[in-house]
Coordinates of C-alpha atoms in Angstrom, one line a residue:
M20 CA 102.4 80.9 -17.2
H21 CA 101.7 78.1 -19.9
S22 CA 100.5 74.5 -18.9
P23 CA 102.7 71.7 -19.6
K24 CA 102.2 69.4 -22.9
A25 CA 101.2 66.6 -21.0
K26 CA 98.4 68.6 -19.4
N27 CA 97.2 69.6 -22.7
T28 CA 93.6 67.7 -22.7
G29 CA 92.3 69.0 -26.0
R30 CA 92.6 68.6 -29.8
R31 CA 92.3 71.2 -32.4
D32 CA 88.7 70.6 -32.9
G33 CA 88.0 71.1 -29.0
S34 CA 87.0 67.3 -28.4
P35 CA 88.7 65.6 -25.3
V36 CA 91.5 63.2 -25.4
L37 CA 90.5 59.5 -24.4
G38 CA 93.5 59.2 -22.3
G39 CA 92.8 62.3 -20.2
S40 CA 91.5 62.6 -16.7
F41 CA 88.3 64.2 -17.3
E42 CA 84.8 62.4 -17.0
F43 CA 82.6 62.6 -19.9
V44 CA 79.5 64.6 -19.4
S45 CA 76.2 63.9 -21.5
L46 CA 75.4 66.7 -23.5
T47 CA 71.8 65.9 -23.9
K48 CA 69.0 66.8 -21.6
P49 CA 68.9 65.0 -18.1
V50 CA 66.4 62.0 -18.1
N51 CA 63.7 62.2 -15.7
R52 CA 63.6 58.5 -14.4
S53 CA 60.3 58.9 -12.9
S54 CA 58.7 60.0 -16.0
P55 CA 55.9 57.6 -17.5
R56 CA 57.8 57.5 -20.8
H57 CA 61.0 56.4 -19.0
L58 CA 58.9 53.6 -17.2
L59 CA 57.3 52.5 -20.4
Q60 CA 60.9 52.1 -21.8
R61 CA 62.2 50.2 -18.8
Q62 CA 59.1 47.9 -18.9
G63 CA 59.6 47.2 -22.4
S64 CA 63.5 46.4 -22.2
D65 CA 62.6 44.2 -19.3
P66 CA 63.1 40.4 -20.4
T67 CA 59.8 39.3 -18.3
T68 CA 57.5 42.0 -19.5
A69 CA 58.7 41.2 -23.0
R70 CA 57.9 37.6 -22.6
L71 CA 54.5 38.4 -21.3
R72 CA 53.7 40.5 -24.0
A73 CA 54.5 37.9 -26.6
S74 CA 52.3 35.5 -24.8
E75 CA 49.4 38.0 -24.9
S76 CA 49.7 38.6 -28.7
P77 CA 47.0 37.2 -31.0
L78 CA 49.4 34.8 -33.0
R79 CA 50.8 33.4 -29.7
R80 CA 47.3 32.9 -28.1
R81 CA 46.2 31.3 -31.3
G82 CA 49.2 28.8 -31.4
S83 CA 49.2 28.3 -27.4
G84 CA 46.8 25.5 -27.6
S85 CA 48.7 23.4 -29.9
S86 CA 52.0 24.1 -28.2
T87 CA 50.7 23.3 -24.9
G88 CA 49.2 20.0 -25.9
S89 CA 52.3 19.0 -27.9
A90 CA 54.5 19.8 -24.8
S91 CA 52.2 17.9 -22.6
G92 CA 51.8 14.9 -24.8
Q93 CA 48.0 15.2 -25.0
G94 CA 47.9 16.3 -28.8
T95 CA 48.9 13.5 -30.9
P96 CA 48.6 14.0 -34.8
E97 CA 46.0 11.4 -35.0
E98 CA 43.7 13.1 -32.4
D99 CA 44.2 16.3 -34.2
G100 CA 43.1 15.0 -37.5
I101 CA 40.0 13.6 -35.7
R102 CA 39.2 16.8 -34.1
L103 CA 39.7 18.7 -37.4
N104 CA 38.2 16.4 -39.9
P105 CA 34.3 16.2 -40.0
S106 CA 32.7 12.8 -39.0
L107 CA 32.6 10.4 -41.7
I108 CA 29.1 9.1 -40.5
G109 CA 27.9 12.7 -40.6
I110 CA 29.3 13.0 -44.2
S111 CA 27.6 10.0 -45.2
L112 CA 24.1 10.8 -43.7
S113 CA 24.3 14.1 -45.3
S114 CA 25.1 12.7 -48.7
L115 CA 22.4 10.1 -48.6
L116 CA 19.9 12.8 -47.2
A117 CA 20.9 15.1 -50.3
I118 CA 20.6 12.2 -52.7
D119 CA 17.2 11.2 -51.2
L120 CA 15.9 14.7 -51.6
W121 CA 17.0 15.0 -55.2
L122 CA 15.9 11.7 -56.4
S123 CA 12.5 12.1 -54.8
K124 CA 11.9 15.4 -56.4
R125 CA 13.0 14.1 -59.9
L126 CA 10.7 11.0 -59.4
S127 CA 7.5 13.2 -58.4
V128 CA 6.2 13.2 -61.9
C129 CA 2.6 13.2 -60.8
A130 CA 2.9 15.7 -58.0
C131 CA 0.5 18.0 -59.8
E132 CA -1.7 18.2 -62.8
D133 CA 0.9 20.3 -64.7
S134 CA 3.8 17.7 -64.0
S135 CA 5.4 15.8 -66.8
W136 CA 2.9 12.8 -66.1
G137 CA 0.0 14.7 -64.8
S138 CA -2.3 12.8 -66.9
V139 CA -1.5 9.6 -64.8
R140 CA -2.3 11.2 -61.6
P141 CA -5.8 10.0 -61.2
L142 CA -4.7 6.5 -61.7
M143 CA -2.0 6.9 -59.1
K144 CA -4.7 8.3 -56.7
L145 CA -6.7 5.3 -57.4
V146 CA -3.8 2.9 -56.1
E147 CA -3.1 5.1 -53.4
V148 CA -6.8 4.5 -52.4
S149 CA -6.2 0.7 -52.6
G150 CA -3.5 1.0 -50.1
H151 CA -5.4 3.3 -47.6
G152 CA -6.1 1.7 -44.3
I153 CA -9.8 2.5 -44.1
P154 CA -10.6 0.0 -47.0
W155 CA -8.5 -2.7 -45.6
L156 CA -9.9 -2.2 -42.1
A157 CA -13.5 -2.1 -43.4
G158 CA -12.9 -5.1 -45.7
A159 CA -11.2 -7.5 -42.9
A160 CA -14.0 -6.5 -40.4
Y161 CA -16.6 -7.3 -43.1
S162 CA -14.9 -10.7 -44.1
L163 CA -14.7 -11.8 -40.4
Y164 CA -18.4 -11.0 -40.0
K165 CA -19.3 -12.9 -43.0
S166 CA -17.1 -15.8 -42.7
D167 CA -18.7 -19.3 -41.9
T168 CA -15.7 -21.3 -41.0
A169 CA -13.3 -21.2 -38.0
A170 CA -10.2 -21.1 -40.2
G171 CA -11.6 -18.1 -42.3
Q172 CA -12.6 -16.3 -39.2
E173 CA -9.1 -17.0 -37.6
I174 CA -7.4 -15.6 -40.8
M175 CA -9.4 -12.5 -41.0
L176 CA -9.2 -11.6 -37.2
N177 CA -5.5 -11.8 -37.4
L178 CA -5.4 -9.7 -40.5
L179 CA -7.5 -7.2 -38.7
V180 CA -5.1 -7.4 -35.7
G181 CA -2.3 -6.9 -38.1
L182 CA -3.8 -3.6 -39.5
L183 CA -4.5 -2.2 -36.1
L184 CA -1.0 -2.8 -35.2
D185 CA 0.3 -1.2 -38.3
L186 CA -1.7 1.9 -37.6
I187 CA -0.3 2.1 -34.0
L188 CA 3.2 1.4 -34.9
V189 CA 3.3 3.8 -37.8
G190 CA 1.5 6.6 -35.8
I191 CA 4.3 6.2 -33.1
V192 CA 7.2 6.4 -35.5
K193 CA 5.8 9.4 -37.4
A194 CA 5.1 11.3 -34.1
V195 CA 8.7 10.8 -32.8
V196 CA 10.5 11.3 -36.1
R197 CA 8.4 14.2 -37.2
R198 CA 9.6 14.5 -40.9
R199 CA 7.8 16.9 -43.0
R200 CA 6.2 15.9 -46.2
P201 CA 8.0 17.1 -49.4
A202 CA 7.4 20.6 -50.4
H203 CA 5.8 19.6 -53.8
N204 CA 3.2 17.5 -52.2
Q205 CA -0.4 18.4 -52.4
M206 CA -2.5 17.7 -49.4
D207 CA -5.4 16.3 -51.2
M208 CA -5.1 12.7 -49.9
F209 CA -8.0 10.6 -48.9
A210 CA -9.1 10.5 -45.3
T211 CA -6.0 12.0 -43.6
F212 CA -5.4 12.3 -39.9
S213 CA -3.2 14.5 -37.6
V214 CA 0.0 12.3 -38.0
D215 CA -0.5 12.2 -41.8
R216 CA 1.1 15.6 -42.1
Y217 CA 4.4 13.7 -41.3
S218 CA 6.1 11.9 -44.1
F219 CA 8.5 9.0 -42.4
P220 CA 7.6 6.1 -42.7
S221 CA 5.2 5.6 -45.5
G222 CA 1.9 4.1 -44.1
H223 CA 0.8 2.8 -47.4
A224 CA 4.3 1.1 -47.9
T225 CA 4.1 -0.7 -44.4
R226 CA 0.5 -1.6 -45.1
A227 CA 1.3 -3.0 -48.5
A228 CA 4.2 -5.0 -47.4
M229 CA 2.6 -6.5 -44.3
C230 CA -0.7 -7.5 -46.3
G231 CA 1.2 -8.8 -49.3
R232 CA 3.1 -11.3 -47.0
F233 CA 0.1 -11.9 -45.4
L234 CA -1.9 -13.0 -48.3
L235 CA 0.8 -14.9 -49.9
A236 CA 1.3 -16.9 -46.5
H237 CA -2.3 -17.6 -45.6
L238 CA -4.4 -17.7 -48.7
V239 CA -4.0 -20.3 -51.5
L240 CA -3.7 -18.2 -54.8
A241 CA -2.8 -19.3 -58.2
A242 CA 0.8 -18.1 -59.6
P243 CA -0.6 -15.3 -61.8
L244 CA -2.5 -13.8 -58.7
R245 CA 0.7 -14.1 -56.5
V246 CA 2.6 -12.1 -59.1
L247 CA -0.5 -9.6 -59.0
V248 CA 0.0 -9.4 -55.3
L249 CA 3.7 -8.5 -55.6
L250 CA 3.1 -6.1 -58.5
W251 CA 0.4 -4.2 -56.4
V252 CA 2.7 -3.9 -53.3
G253 CA 5.5 -2.3 -55.6
L254 CA 3.2 -0.2 -57.4
V255 CA 1.7 1.3 -54.0
G256 CA 5.2 2.1 -52.9
L257 CA 6.1 3.9 -56.4
S258 CA 3.0 5.8 -56.5
R259 CA 3.8 7.4 -52.9
V260 CA 6.9 8.9 -54.6
L261 CA 5.3 9.6 -58.2
L262 CA 2.7 11.7 -56.2
G263 CA 5.3 13.5 -54.4
R264 CA 3.7 12.4 -50.8
H265 CA 6.9 10.7 -49.7
N266 CA 10.8 10.7 -50.3
V267 CA 12.2 7.3 -51.4
T268 CA 13.7 6.5 -47.9
D269 CA 10.3 6.9 -46.6
V270 CA 8.9 4.2 -49.0
L271 CA 12.0 1.8 -48.5
F272 CA 11.7 2.0 -44.6
G273 CA 8.1 1.4 -44.8
F274 CA 8.6 -1.7 -46.8
W275 CA 11.1 -3.0 -44.3
M276 CA 8.9 -1.9 -41.4
G277 CA 5.8 -3.8 -43.0
Y278 CA 7.9 -6.9 -43.7
C279 CA 9.0 -6.8 -39.9
Q280 CA 5.3 -6.1 -38.8
Y281 CA 4.2 -9.6 -40.3
N282 CA 6.6 -11.4 -38.1
L283 CA 5.2 -9.7 -35.2
V284 CA 1.8 -10.8 -36.3
E285 CA 2.8 -14.4 -36.6
I286 CA 4.2 -14.2 -33.1
L287 CA 0.8 -12.8 -31.8
W288 CA -1.2 -15.2 -34.0
F289 CA -4.6 -15.8 -32.2
S290 CA -5.3 -19.6 -32.3
P291 CA -8.9 -21.1 -32.9
Q292 CA -9.4 -21.5 -29.3
T293 CA -8.5 -18.1 -28.5
L294 CA -10.8 -16.9 -31.1
Q295 CA -13.7 -19.0 -29.9
G296 CA -13.2 -17.6 -26.5
L297 CA -13.2 -13.9 -27.7
L298 CA -16.3 -14.5 -29.7
G299 CA -18.0 -16.2 -26.9
H300 CA -17.3 -13.1 -24.7
L301 CA -18.6 -10.7 -27.4
A302 CA -21.9 -12.7 -27.7

């Protein structure tokens, strides 16, 4: 007995008719919802899990700081520029240091006998000795001992105090800064001490500046002698760079420090009465 046409649920190709009453049955293999693969697929399709994965990605982590700062109002463009750009002061100091080292090396033409001006090295070493502390201390002490007037003794005593003050202050600054001497320097200096292995500041420059001001202020000198004192001060500082003993900044700071040391000597100036009392105690 044939079924009615209305009950015909198939086409010629055997596929079911959409308007039929039969349910669609998946022809694929049944999925085990408890398998690990299915769990991973469910986690990947979960919106919360997707957001967590996106937040854990390297690109997300890299940009999370800036996005958080922008959202909270703490990361303005000006602050970001200050954090990213190097310090202007640091760049300036580094540039000055590089120029100082380059210029000092170019000017050290008497650093050794094989240098371009190696024949002038003995003369520069003679200038070096003229600015050393030992000749000045010995000369000031001898002049103080041989002076017959109170005014002469006063001047020589204060010069001796200034020289001792110079040794103390320069030694302290060298011990604190601890800047090494230039690499092209030869350690053949006259009468060196432990702090003399350091370069900043130049003790010869401080002593020359302080003694130069002292002589010009307290000795009656003719104009040619005053010019000669100024030339000696400049030549002592120049010899430190030509011999490779110091960098340019060591000498420049030494000149400034010696200039200020003279002001300190004037403040601590020993009067004739103080001098007479000191000599009375020594006698």
